[in-house]
């Protein structure tokens, strides 16, 4: 199993990166909480990984630290939660915030995430409660991001700039509907913002 990669970042297109180590380029998908912590393209990065083998693909998921990877590994054990949904959950809130939602039976915070309905939220709380007792004690180094809040209104649906297109592609890959994502992107967009800034601000305002 590939558990850790140390190499040079060749490409960054959220939520995907290409990192070269020992002459091999690895395509890795990261939750946005980890993506925000990456250095610039051309610099060295260390990514903790989880390797998934399917009949039709071999996938690498990456994380900024071991605690977030540990939470990801527990999430995909939950009935009805696959790697894509687990990645979406960790993009919408930090590992520490997810632990807080489960500990306090905060179903409302969980259902704000795309792909997490009431039944899935209930399963997450029930199945993760005991597992998270141990993970909560190992939460050092987890990036703190605000949980998702209500959607802002009044945005147009036109997406024109490369920065906006990059942000839209990332949000759609995380499970958000294109029209909804485009609307929020135009609401939070400010001149000079990078695609990473735009994704972060959109995630903060989307519900």
JSON list of C-alpha atoms in Angstrom, two decimals:
[
{"chain": "A", "resi": 1, "resn": "UNK", "atom": "CA", "xyz": [0.00, 0.00, 0.00]},
{"chain": "A", "resi": 2, "resn": "UNK", "atom": "CA", "xyz": [1.13, 3.55, -0.75]},
{"chain": "A", "resi": 3, "resn": "UNK", "atom": "CA", "xyz": [0.96, 5.35, 2.59]},
{"chain": "A", "resi": 4, "resn": "UNK", "atom": "CA", "xyz": [3.03, 8.50, 2.11]},
{"chain": "A", "resi": 5, "resn": "UNK", "atom": "CA", "xyz": [4.40, 10.48, -0.81]},
{"chain": "A", "resi": 6, "resn": "UNK", "atom": "CA", "xyz": [7.15, 13.07, -0.64]},
{"chain": "A", "resi": 7, "resn": "UNK", "atom": "CA", "xyz": [7.82, 14.86, -3.90]},
{"chain": "A", "resi": 8, "resn": "UNK", "atom": "CA", "xyz": [7.41, 17.93, -6.09]},
{"chain": "A", "resi": 9, "resn": "UNK", "atom": "CA", "xyz": [3.98, 19.31, -6.92]},
{"chain": "A", "resi": 10, "resn": "UNK", "atom": "CA", "xyz": [3.62, 19.33, -10.69]},
{"chain": "A", "resi": 11, "resn": "UNK", "atom": "CA", "xyz": [-0.04, 20.31, -11.01]},
{"chain": "A", "resi": 12, "resn": "UNK", "atom": "CA", "xyz": [-2.80, 21.59, -8.70]},
{"chain": "A", "resi": 13, "resn": "UNK", "atom": "CA", "xyz": [-6.39, 21.46, -9.92]},
{"chain": "A", "resi": 14, "resn": "UNK", "atom": "CA", "xyz": [-8.66, 21.13, -6.89]},
{"chain": "A", "resi": 15, "resn": "UNK", "atom": "CA", "xyz": [-9.43, 18.59, -5.64]},
{"chain": "A", "resi": 16, "resn": "UNK", "atom": "CA", "xyz": [-6.71, 16.82, -7.69]},
{"chain": "A", "resi": 17, "resn": "UNK", "atom": "CA", "xyz": [-2.93, 17.17, -7.62]},
{"chain": "A", "resi": 18, "resn": "UNK", "atom": "CA", "xyz": [-0.06, 15.57, -9.51]},
{"chain": "A", "resi": 19, "resn": "UNK", "atom": "CA", "xyz": [3.01, 14.97, -7.37]},
{"chain": "A", "resi": 20, "resn": "UNK", "atom": "CA", "xyz": [6.28, 13.56, -8.71]},
{"chain": "A", "resi": 21, "resn": "UNK", "atom": "CA", "xyz": [8.39, 11.31, -6.49]},
{"chain": "A", "resi": 22, "resn": "UNK", "atom": "CA", "xyz": [11.43, 9.39, -7.73]},
{"chain": "A", "resi": 23, "resn": "UNK", "atom": "CA", "xyz": [10.47, 10.04, -11.32]},
{"chain": "A", "resi": 24, "resn": "UNK", "atom": "CA", "xyz": [6.89, 8.78, -10.94]},
{"chain": "A", "resi": 25, "resn": "UNK", "atom": "CA", "xyz": [3.91, 11.13, -11.12]},
{"chain": "A", "resi": 26, "resn": "UNK", "atom": "CA", "xyz": [1.08, 10.26, -8.72]},
{"chain": "A", "resi": 27, "resn": "UNK", "atom": "CA", "xyz": [-2.44, 11.58, -9.26]},
{"chain": "A", "resi": 28, "resn": "UNK", "atom": "CA", "xyz": [-3.99, 12.22, -5.86]},
{"chain": "A", "resi": 29, "resn": "UNK", "atom": "CA", "xyz": [-7.39, 13.55, -4.76]},
{"chain": "A", "resi": 30, "resn": "UNK", "atom": "CA", "xyz": [-7.47, 15.62, -1.57]},
{"chain": "A", "resi": 31, "resn": "UNK", "atom": "CA", "xyz": [-10.24, 17.09, 0.58]},
{"chain": "A", "resi": 32, "resn": "UNK", "atom": "CA", "xyz": [-10.17, 20.87, 0.41]},
{"chain": "A", "resi": 33, "resn": "UNK", "atom": "CA", "xyz": [-9.09, 21.11, 4.06]},
{"chain": "A", "resi": 34, "resn": "UNK", "atom": "CA", "xyz": [-5.84, 19.41, 3.05]},
{"chain": "A", "resi": 35, "resn": "UNK", "atom": "CA", "xyz": [-5.61, 21.09, -0.36]},
{"chain": "A", "resi": 36, "resn": "UNK", "atom": "CA", "xyz": [-5.43, 24.52, 1.30]},
{"chain": "A", "resi": 37, "resn": "UNK", "atom": "CA", "xyz": [-2.26, 23.47, 3.10]},
{"chain": "A", "resi": 38, "resn": "UNK", "atom": "CA", "xyz": [-0.31, 22.50, -0.02]},
{"chain": "A", "resi": 39, "resn": "UNK", "atom": "CA", "xyz": [2.67, 24.59, -1.10]},
{"chain": "A", "resi": 40, "resn": "UNK", "atom": "CA", "xyz": [2.88, 26.20, -4.55]},
{"chain": "A", "resi": 41, "resn": "UNK", "atom": "CA", "xyz": [3.48, 24.23, -7.73]},
{"chain": "A", "resi": 42, "resn": "UNK", "atom": "CA", "xyz": [7.17, 23.41, -8.08]},
{"chain": "A", "resi": 43, "resn": "UNK", "atom": "CA", "xyz": [7.72, 23.06, -4.34]},
{"chain": "A", "resi": 44, "resn": "UNK", "atom": "CA", "xyz": [8.13, 19.92, -2.26]},
{"chain": "A", "resi": 45, "resn": "UNK", "atom": "CA", "xyz": [5.11, 18.48, -0.49]},
{"chain": "A", "resi": 46, "resn": "UNK", "atom": "CA", "xyz": [4.43, 15.56, 1.84]},
{"chain": "A", "resi": 47, "resn": "UNK", "atom": "CA", "xyz": [1.06, 13.84, 1.50]},
{"chain": "A", "resi": 48, "resn": "UNK", "atom": "CA", "xyz": [-0.27, 10.95, 3.58]},
{"chain": "A", "resi": 49, "resn": "UNK", "atom": "CA", "xyz": [-2.26, 8.67, 1.30]},
{"chain": "A", "resi": 50, "resn": "UNK", "atom": "CA", "xyz": [-4.93, 6.00, 1.21]},
{"chain": "A", "resi": 51, "resn": "UNK", "atom": "CA", "xyz": [-4.89, 3.63, -1.77]},
{"chain": "A", "resi": 52, "resn": "UNK", "atom": "CA", "xyz": [-8.19, 2.31, -3.14]},
{"chain": "A", "resi": 53, "resn": "UNK", "atom": "CA", "xyz": [-8.32, -0.52, -5.70]},
{"chain": "A", "resi": 54, "resn": "UNK", "atom": "CA", "xyz": [-11.53, -1.05, -7.67]},
{"chain": "A", "resi": 55, "resn": "UNK", "atom": "CA", "xyz": [-12.37, -3.21, -10.66]},
{"chain": "A", "resi": 56, "resn": "UNK", "atom": "CA", "xyz": [-12.30, -0.19, -12.95]},
{"chain": "A", "resi": 57, "resn": "UNK", "atom": "CA", "xyz": [-9.70, 2.06, -11.28]},
{"chain": "A", "resi": 58, "resn": "UNK", "atom": "CA", "xyz": [-6.88, 2.47, -8.78]},
{"chain": "A", "resi": 59, "resn": "UNK", "atom": "CA", "xyz": [-7.27, 5.67, -6.77]},
{"chain": "A", "resi": 60, "resn": "UNK", "atom": "CA", "xyz": [-5.06, 7.61, -4.39]},
{"chain": "A", "resi": 61, "resn": "UNK", "atom": "CA", "xyz": [-6.56, 9.92, -1.77]},
{"chain": "A", "resi": 62, "resn": "UNK", "atom": "CA", "xyz": [-4.25, 12.32, 0.03]},
{"chain": "A", "resi": 63, "resn": "UNK", "atom": "CA", "xyz": [-4.26, 14.16, 3.35]},
{"chain": "A", "resi": 64, "resn": "UNK", "atom": "CA", "xyz": [-2.16, 16.79, 5.08]},
{"chain": "A", "resi": 65, "resn": "UNK", "atom": "CA", "xyz": [-1.84, 14.74, 8.26]},
{"chain": "A", "resi": 66, "resn": "UNK", "atom": "CA", "xyz": [-2.41, 11.24, 9.65]},
{"chain": "A", "resi": 67, "resn": "UNK", "atom": "CA", "xyz": [-5.42, 12.21, 11.78]},
{"chain": "A", "resi": 68, "resn": "UNK", "atom": "CA", "xyz": [-7.45, 13.33, 8.76]},
{"chain": "A", "resi": 69, "resn": "UNK", "atom": "CA", "xyz": [-6.49, 10.15, 6.91]},
{"chain": "A", "resi": 70, "resn": "UNK", "atom": "CA", "xyz": [-7.52, 8.09, 9.93]},
{"chain": "A", "resi": 71, "resn": "UNK", "atom": "CA", "xyz": [-10.92, 9.78, 9.93]},
{"chain": "A", "resi": 72, "resn": "UNK", "atom": "CA", "xyz": [-11.30, 9.16, 6.19]},
{"chain": "A", "resi": 73, "resn": "UNK", "atom": "CA", "xyz": [-10.57, 5.46, 6.73]},
{"chain": "A", "resi": 74, "resn": "UNK", "atom": "CA", "xyz": [-13.26, 5.25, 9.39]},
{"chain": "A", "resi": 75, "resn": "UNK", "atom": "CA", "xyz": [-15.76, 7.18, 7.28]},
{"chain": "A", "resi": 76, "resn": "UNK", "atom": "CA", "xyz": [-15.58, 4.78, 4.34]},
{"chain": "A", "resi": 77, "resn": "UNK", "atom": "CA", "xyz": [-16.46, 1.92, 6.70]},
{"chain": "A", "resi": 78, "resn": "UNK", "atom": "CA", "xyz": [-19.86, 3.51, 7.35]},
{"chain": "A", "resi": 79, "resn": "UNK", "atom": "CA", "xyz": [-22.72, 1.93, 5.41]},
{"chain": "A", "resi": 80, "resn": "UNK", "atom": "CA", "xyz": [-23.47, 4.03, 2.35]},
{"chain": "A", "resi": 81, "resn": "UNK", "atom": "CA", "xyz": [-20.34, 6.20, 2.57]},
{"chain": "A", "resi": 82, "resn": "UNK", "atom": "CA", "xyz": [-17.77, 5.69, -0.17]},
{"chain": "A", "resi": 83, "resn": "UNK", "atom": "CA", "xyz": [-14.48, 7.52, -0.80]},
{"chain": "A", "resi": 84, "resn": "UNK", "atom": "CA", "xyz": [-16.12, 10.32, -2.82]},
{"chain": "A", "resi": 85, "resn": "UNK", "atom": "CA", "xyz": [-18.64, 11.16, -0.11]},
{"chain": "A", "resi": 86, "resn": "UNK", "atom": "CA", "xyz": [-15.96, 10.90, 2.58]},
{"chain": "A", "resi": 87, "resn": "UNK", "atom": "CA", "xyz": [-13.85, 13.36, 0.58]},
{"chain": "A", "resi": 88, "resn": "UNK", "atom": "CA", "xyz": [-16.82, 15.72, 0.34]},
{"chain": "A", "resi": 89, "resn": "UNK", "atom": "CA", "xyz": [-17.43, 15.54, 4.09]},
{"chain": "A", "resi": 90, "resn": "UNK", "atom": "CA", "xyz": [-13.81, 16.40, 4.86]},
{"chain": "A", "resi": 91, "resn": "UNK", "atom": "CA", "xyz": [-13.92, 19.24, 2.32]},
{"chain": "A", "resi": 92, "resn": "UNK", "atom": "CA", "xyz": [-16.88, 20.83, 4.07]},
{"chain": "A", "resi": 93, "resn": "UNK", "atom": "CA", "xyz": [-15.55, 20.62, 7.61]},
{"chain": "A", "resi": 94, "resn": "UNK", "atom": "CA", "xyz": [-12.34, 19.78, 9.41]},
{"chain": "A", "resi": 95, "resn": "UNK", "atom": "CA", "xyz": [-11.80, 16.47, 11.17]},
{"chain": "A", "resi": 96, "resn": "UNK", "atom": "CA", "xyz": [-12.20, 18.23, 14.52]},
{"chain": "A", "resi": 97, "resn": "UNK", "atom": "CA", "xyz": [-15.50, 19.78, 13.45]},
{"chain": "A", "resi": 98, "resn": "UNK", "atom": "CA", "xyz": [-16.83, 16.44, 12.23]},
{"chain": "A", "resi": 99, "resn": "UNK", "atom": "CA", "xyz": [-15.94, 14.90, 15.58]},
{"chain": "A", "resi": 100, "resn": "UNK", "atom": "CA", "xyz": [-17.85, 17.70, 17.29]},
{"chain": "A", "resi": 101, "resn": "UNK", "atom": "CA", "xyz": [-20.93, 17.10, 15.12]},
{"chain": "A", "resi": 102, "resn": "UNK", "atom": "CA", "xyz": [-20.95, 13.40, 15.97]},
{"chain": "A", "resi": 103, "resn": "UNK", "atom": "CA", "xyz": [-20.26, 13.95, 19.66]},
{"chain": "A", "resi": 104, "resn": "UNK", "atom": "CA", "xyz": [-23.12, 16.45, 20.00]},
{"chain": "A", "resi": 105, "resn": "UNK", "atom": "CA", "xyz": [-25.57, 14.64, 17.67]},
{"chain": "A", "resi": 106, "resn": "UNK", "atom": "CA", "xyz": [-25.49, 17.65, 15.34]},
{"chain": "A", "resi": 107, "resn": "UNK", "atom": "CA", "xyz": [-27.44, 16.24, 12.41]},
{"chain": "A", "resi": 108, "resn": "UNK", "atom": "CA", "xyz": [-28.12, 19.73, 11.05]},
{"chain": "A", "resi": 109, "resn": "UNK", "atom": "CA", "xyz": [-24.43, 20.42, 10.51]},
{"chain": "A", "resi": 110, "resn": "UNK", "atom": "CA", "xyz": [-23.99, 17.14, 8.65]},
{"chain": "A", "resi": 111, "resn": "UNK", "atom": "CA", "xyz": [-26.99, 17.40, 6.32]},
{"chain": "A", "resi": 112, "resn": "UNK", "atom": "CA", "xyz": [-25.67, 20.72, 5.00]},
{"chain": "A", "resi": 113, "resn": "UNK", "atom": "CA", "xyz": [-23.02, 18.71, 3.16]},
{"chain": "A", "resi": 114, "resn": "UNK", "atom": "CA", "xyz": [-23.88, 17.52, -0.38]},
{"chain": "A", "resi": 115, "resn": "UNK", "atom": "CA", "xyz": [-24.82, 13.86, -0.49]},
{"chain": "A", "resi": 116, "resn": "UNK", "atom": "CA", "xyz": [-25.55, 13.69, 3.24]},
{"chain": "A", "resi": 117, "resn": "UNK", "atom": "CA", "xyz": [-29.26, 13.33, 3.88]},
{"chain": "A", "resi": 118, "resn": "UNK", "atom": "CA", "xyz": [-31.00, 12.78, 7.19]},
{"chain": "A", "resi": 119, "resn": "UNK", "atom": "CA", "xyz": [-30.59, 9.00, 7.14]},
{"chain": "A", "resi": 120, "resn": "UNK", "atom": "CA", "xyz": [-26.91, 9.21, 6.22]},
{"chain": "A", "resi": 121, "resn": "UNK", "atom": "CA", "xyz": [-26.34, 11.76, 8.98]},
{"chain": "A", "resi": 122, "resn": "UNK", "atom": "CA", "xyz": [-28.00, 9.45, 11.48]},
{"chain": "A", "resi": 123, "resn": "UNK", "atom": "CA", "xyz": [-25.81, 6.53, 10.37]},
{"chain": "A", "resi": 124, "resn": "UNK", "atom": "CA", "xyz": [-22.70, 8.69, 10.63]},
{"chain": "A", "resi": 125, "resn": "UNK", "atom": "CA", "xyz": [-23.51, 9.70, 14.19]},
{"chain": "A", "resi": 126, "resn": "UNK", "atom": "CA", "xyz": [-24.42, 6.18, 15.33]},
{"chain": "A", "resi": 127, "resn": "UNK", "atom": "CA", "xyz": [-21.60, 4.29, 13.60]},
{"chain": "A", "resi": 128, "resn": "UNK", "atom": "CA", "xyz": [-18.85, 6.85, 14.17]},
{"chain": "A", "resi": 129, "resn": "UNK", "atom": "CA", "xyz": [-19.45, 7.75, 17.82]},
{"chain": "A", "resi": 130, "resn": "UNK", "atom": "CA", "xyz": [-17.34, 4.98, 19.37]},
{"chain": "A", "resi": 131, "resn": "UNK", "atom": "CA", "xyz": [-14.68, 5.12, 16.66]},
{"chain": "A", "resi": 132, "resn": "UNK", "atom": "CA", "xyz": [-14.23, 8.85, 17.12]},
{"chain": "A", "resi": 133, "resn": "UNK", "atom": "CA", "xyz": [-13.46, 8.60, 20.82]},
{"chain": "A", "resi": 134, "resn": "UNK", "atom": "CA", "xyz": [-10.00, 7.41, 19.88]},
{"chain": "A", "resi": 135, "resn": "UNK", "atom": "CA", "xyz": [-9.59, 9.74, 16.89]},
{"chain": "A", "resi": 136, "resn": "UNK", "atom": "CA", "xyz": [-10.57, 12.76, 18.98]},
{"chain": "A", "resi": 137, "resn": "UNK", "atom": "CA", "xyz": [-7.50, 12.15, 21.13]},
{"chain": "A", "resi": 138, "resn": "UNK", "atom": "CA", "xyz": [-5.28, 12.16, 18.03]},
{"chain": "A", "resi": 139, "resn": "UNK", "atom": "CA", "xyz": [-6.56, 15.36, 16.40]},
{"chain": "A", "resi": 140, "resn": "UNK", "atom": "CA", "xyz": [-3.30, 17.35, 16.47]},
{"chain": "A", "resi": 141, "resn": "UNK", "atom": "CA", "xyz": [-2.48, 19.28, 13.33]},
{"chain": "A", "resi": 142, "resn": "UNK", "atom": "CA", "xyz": [-5.99, 19.21, 11.85]},
{"chain": "A", "resi": 143, "resn": "UNK", "atom": "CA", "xyz": [-6.80, 22.36, 9.91]},
{"chain": "A", "resi": 144, "resn": "UNK", "atom": "CA", "xyz": [-9.68, 24.36, 11.36]},
{"chain": "A", "resi": 145, "resn": "UNK", "atom": "CA", "xyz": [-12.20, 25.59, 8.80]},
{"chain": "A", "resi": 146, "resn": "UNK", "atom": "CA", "xyz": [-15.66, 27.07, 9.40]},
{"chain": "A", "resi": 147, "resn": "UNK", "atom": "CA", "xyz": [-18.58, 24.68, 8.95]},
{"chain": "A", "resi": 148, "resn": "UNK", "atom": "CA", "xyz": [-20.90, 25.33, 6.06]},
{"chain": "A", "resi": 149, "resn": "UNK", "atom": "CA", "xyz": [-23.56, 27.98, 6.49]},
{"chain": "A", "resi": 150, "resn": "UNK", "atom": "CA", "xyz": [-26.62, 29.05, 4.54]},
{"chain": "A", "resi": 151, "resn": "UNK", "atom": "CA", "xyz": [-26.42, 29.89, 0.84]},
{"chain": "A", "resi": 152, "resn": "UNK", "atom": "CA", "xyz": [-26.17, 33.54, -0.21]},
{"chain": "A", "resi": 153, "resn": "UNK", "atom": "CA", "xyz": [-28.66, 34.89, -2.75]},
{"chain": "A", "resi": 154, "resn": "UNK", "atom": "CA", "xyz": [-28.53, 37.28, -5.66]},
{"chain": "A", "resi": 155, "resn": "UNK", "atom": "CA", "xyz": [-25.74, 35.83, -7.81]},
{"chain": "A", "resi": 156, "resn": "UNK", "atom": "CA", "xyz": [-25.87, 35.47, -11.58]},
{"chain": "A", "resi": 157, "resn": "UNK", "atom": "CA", "xyz": [-25.26, 32.03, -13.07]},
{"chain": "A", "resi": 158, "resn": "UNK", "atom": "CA", "xyz": [-22.64, 33.14, -15.62]},
{"chain": "A", "resi": 159, "resn": "UNK", "atom": "CA", "xyz": [-19.16, 31.72, -15.03]},
{"chain": "A", "resi": 160, "resn": "UNK", "atom": "CA", "xyz": [-16.57, 33.36, -17.27]},
{"chain": "A", "resi": 161, "resn": "UNK", "atom": "CA", "xyz": [-13.05, 33.51, -15.81]},
{"chain": "A", "resi": 162, "resn": "UNK", "atom": "CA", "xyz": [-10.55, 30.66, -15.54]},
{"chain": "A", "resi": 163, "resn": "UNK", "atom": "CA", "xyz": [-10.49, 31.13, -11.77]},
{"chain": "A", "resi": 164, "resn": "UNK", "atom": "CA", "xyz": [-14.25, 30.72, -11.61]},
{"chain": "A", "resi": 165, "resn": "UNK", "atom": "CA", "xyz": [-14.17, 27.72, -13.92]},
{"chain": "A", "resi": 166, "resn": "UNK", "atom": "CA", "xyz": [-11.51, 26.04, -11.77]},
{"chain": "A", "resi": 167, "resn": "UNK", "atom": "CA", "xyz": [-13.58, 26.68, -8.66]},
{"chain": "A", "resi": 168, "resn": "UNK", "atom": "CA", "xyz": [-16.75, 25.41, -10.33]},
{"chain": "A", "resi": 169, "resn": "UNK", "atom": "CA", "xyz": [-15.03, 22.22, -11.49]},
{"chain": "A", "resi": 170, "resn": "UNK", "atom": "CA", "xyz": [-13.76, 21.56, -7.96]},
{"chain": "A", "resi": 171, "resn": "UNK", "atom": "CA", "xyz": [-17.17, 22.10, -6.34]},
{"chain": "A", "resi": 172, "resn": "UNK", "atom": "CA", "xyz": [-18.92, 19.88, -8.89]},
{"chain": "A", "resi": 173, "resn": "UNK", "atom": "CA", "xyz": [-16.30, 17.18, -8.27]},
{"chain": "A", "resi": 174, "resn": "UNK", "atom": "CA", "xyz": [-17.13, 17.44, -4.56]},
{"chain": "A", "resi": 175, "resn": "UNK", "atom": "CA", "xyz": [-20.81, 16.78, -5.25]},
{"chain": "A", "resi": 176, "resn": "UNK", "atom": "CA", "xyz": [-22.39, 20.21, -5.55]},
{"chain": "A", "resi": 177, "resn": "UNK", "atom": "CA", "xyz": [-24.86, 20.88, -8.36]},
{"chain": "A", "resi": 178, "resn": "UNK", "atom": "CA", "xyz": [-23.38, 23.08, -11.14]},
{"chain": "A", "resi": 179, "resn": "UNK", "atom": "CA", "xyz": [-26.11, 25.75, -11.08]},
{"chain": "A", "resi": 180, "resn": "UNK", "atom": "CA", "xyz": [-26.00, 26.07, -7.30]},
{"chain": "A", "resi": 181, "resn": "UNK", "atom": "CA", "xyz": [-22.19, 26.14, -7.24]},
{"chain": "A", "resi": 182, "resn": "UNK", "atom": "CA", "xyz": [-21.99, 28.75, -10.03]},
{"chain": "A", "resi": 183, "resn": "UNK", "atom": "CA", "xyz": [-24.47, 30.97, -8.22]},
{"chain": "A", "resi": 184, "resn": "UNK", "atom": "CA", "xyz": [-22.47, 30.95, -5.00]},
{"chain": "A", "resi": 185, "resn": "UNK", "atom": "CA", "xyz": [-19.15, 31.40, -6.82]},
{"chain": "A", "resi": 186, "resn": "UNK", "atom": "CA", "xyz": [-20.42, 34.60, -8.42]},
{"chain": "A", "resi": 187, "resn": "UNK", "atom": "CA", "xyz": [-21.68, 35.81, -5.05]},
{"chain": "A", "resi": 188, "resn": "UNK", "atom": "CA", "xyz": [-18.36, 35.42, -3.23]},
{"chain": "A", "resi": 189, "resn": "UNK", "atom": "CA", "xyz": [-16.04, 36.28, -6.14]},
{"chain": "A", "resi": 190, "resn": "UNK", "atom": "CA", "xyz": [-13.74, 39.28, -5.71]},
{"chain": "A", "resi": 191, "resn": "UNK", "atom": "CA", "xyz": [-11.20, 40.66, -8.18]},
{"chain": "A", "resi": 192, "resn": "UNK", "atom": "CA", "xyz": [-7.78, 39.10, -7.80]},
{"chain": "A", "resi": 193, "resn": "UNK", "atom": "CA", "xyz": [-8.98, 36.06, -5.86]},
{"chain": "A", "resi": 194, "resn": "UNK", "atom": "CA", "xyz": [-7.29, 32.74, -6.62]},
{"chain": "A", "resi": 195, "resn": "UNK", "atom": "CA", "xyz": [-9.30, 29.60, -7.35]},
{"chain": "A", "resi": 196, "resn": "UNK", "atom": "CA", "xyz": [-8.35, 28.25, -3.90]},
{"chain": "A", "resi": 197, "resn": "UNK", "atom": "CA", "xyz": [-9.63, 31.44, -2.23]},
{"chain": "A", "resi": 198, "resn": "UNK", "atom": "CA", "xyz": [-12.82, 31.21, -4.24]},
{"chain": "A", "resi": 199, "resn": "UNK", "atom": "CA", "xyz": [-13.40, 27.55, -3.37]},
{"chain": "A", "resi": 200, "resn": "UNK", "atom": "CA", "xyz": [-12.79, 28.25, 0.32]},
{"chain": "A", "resi": 201, "resn": "UNK", "atom": "CA", "xyz": [-15.21, 31.20, 0.36]},
{"chain": "A", "resi": 202, "resn": "UNK", "atom": "CA", "xyz": [-17.83, 29.24, -1.60]},
{"chain": "A", "resi": 203, "resn": "UNK", "atom": "CA", "xyz": [-17.64, 26.29, 0.80]},
{"chain": "A", "resi": 204, "resn": "UNK", "atom": "CA", "xyz": [-18.09, 28.66, 3.71]},
{"chain": "A", "resi": 205, "resn": "UNK", "atom": "CA", "xyz": [-21.27, 30.10, 2.24]},
{"chain": "A", "resi": 206, "resn": "UNK", "atom": "CA", "xyz": [-22.87, 27.01, 0.74]},
{"chain": "A", "resi": 207, "resn": "UNK", "atom": "CA", "xyz": [-25.43, 24.97, 2.55]}
]
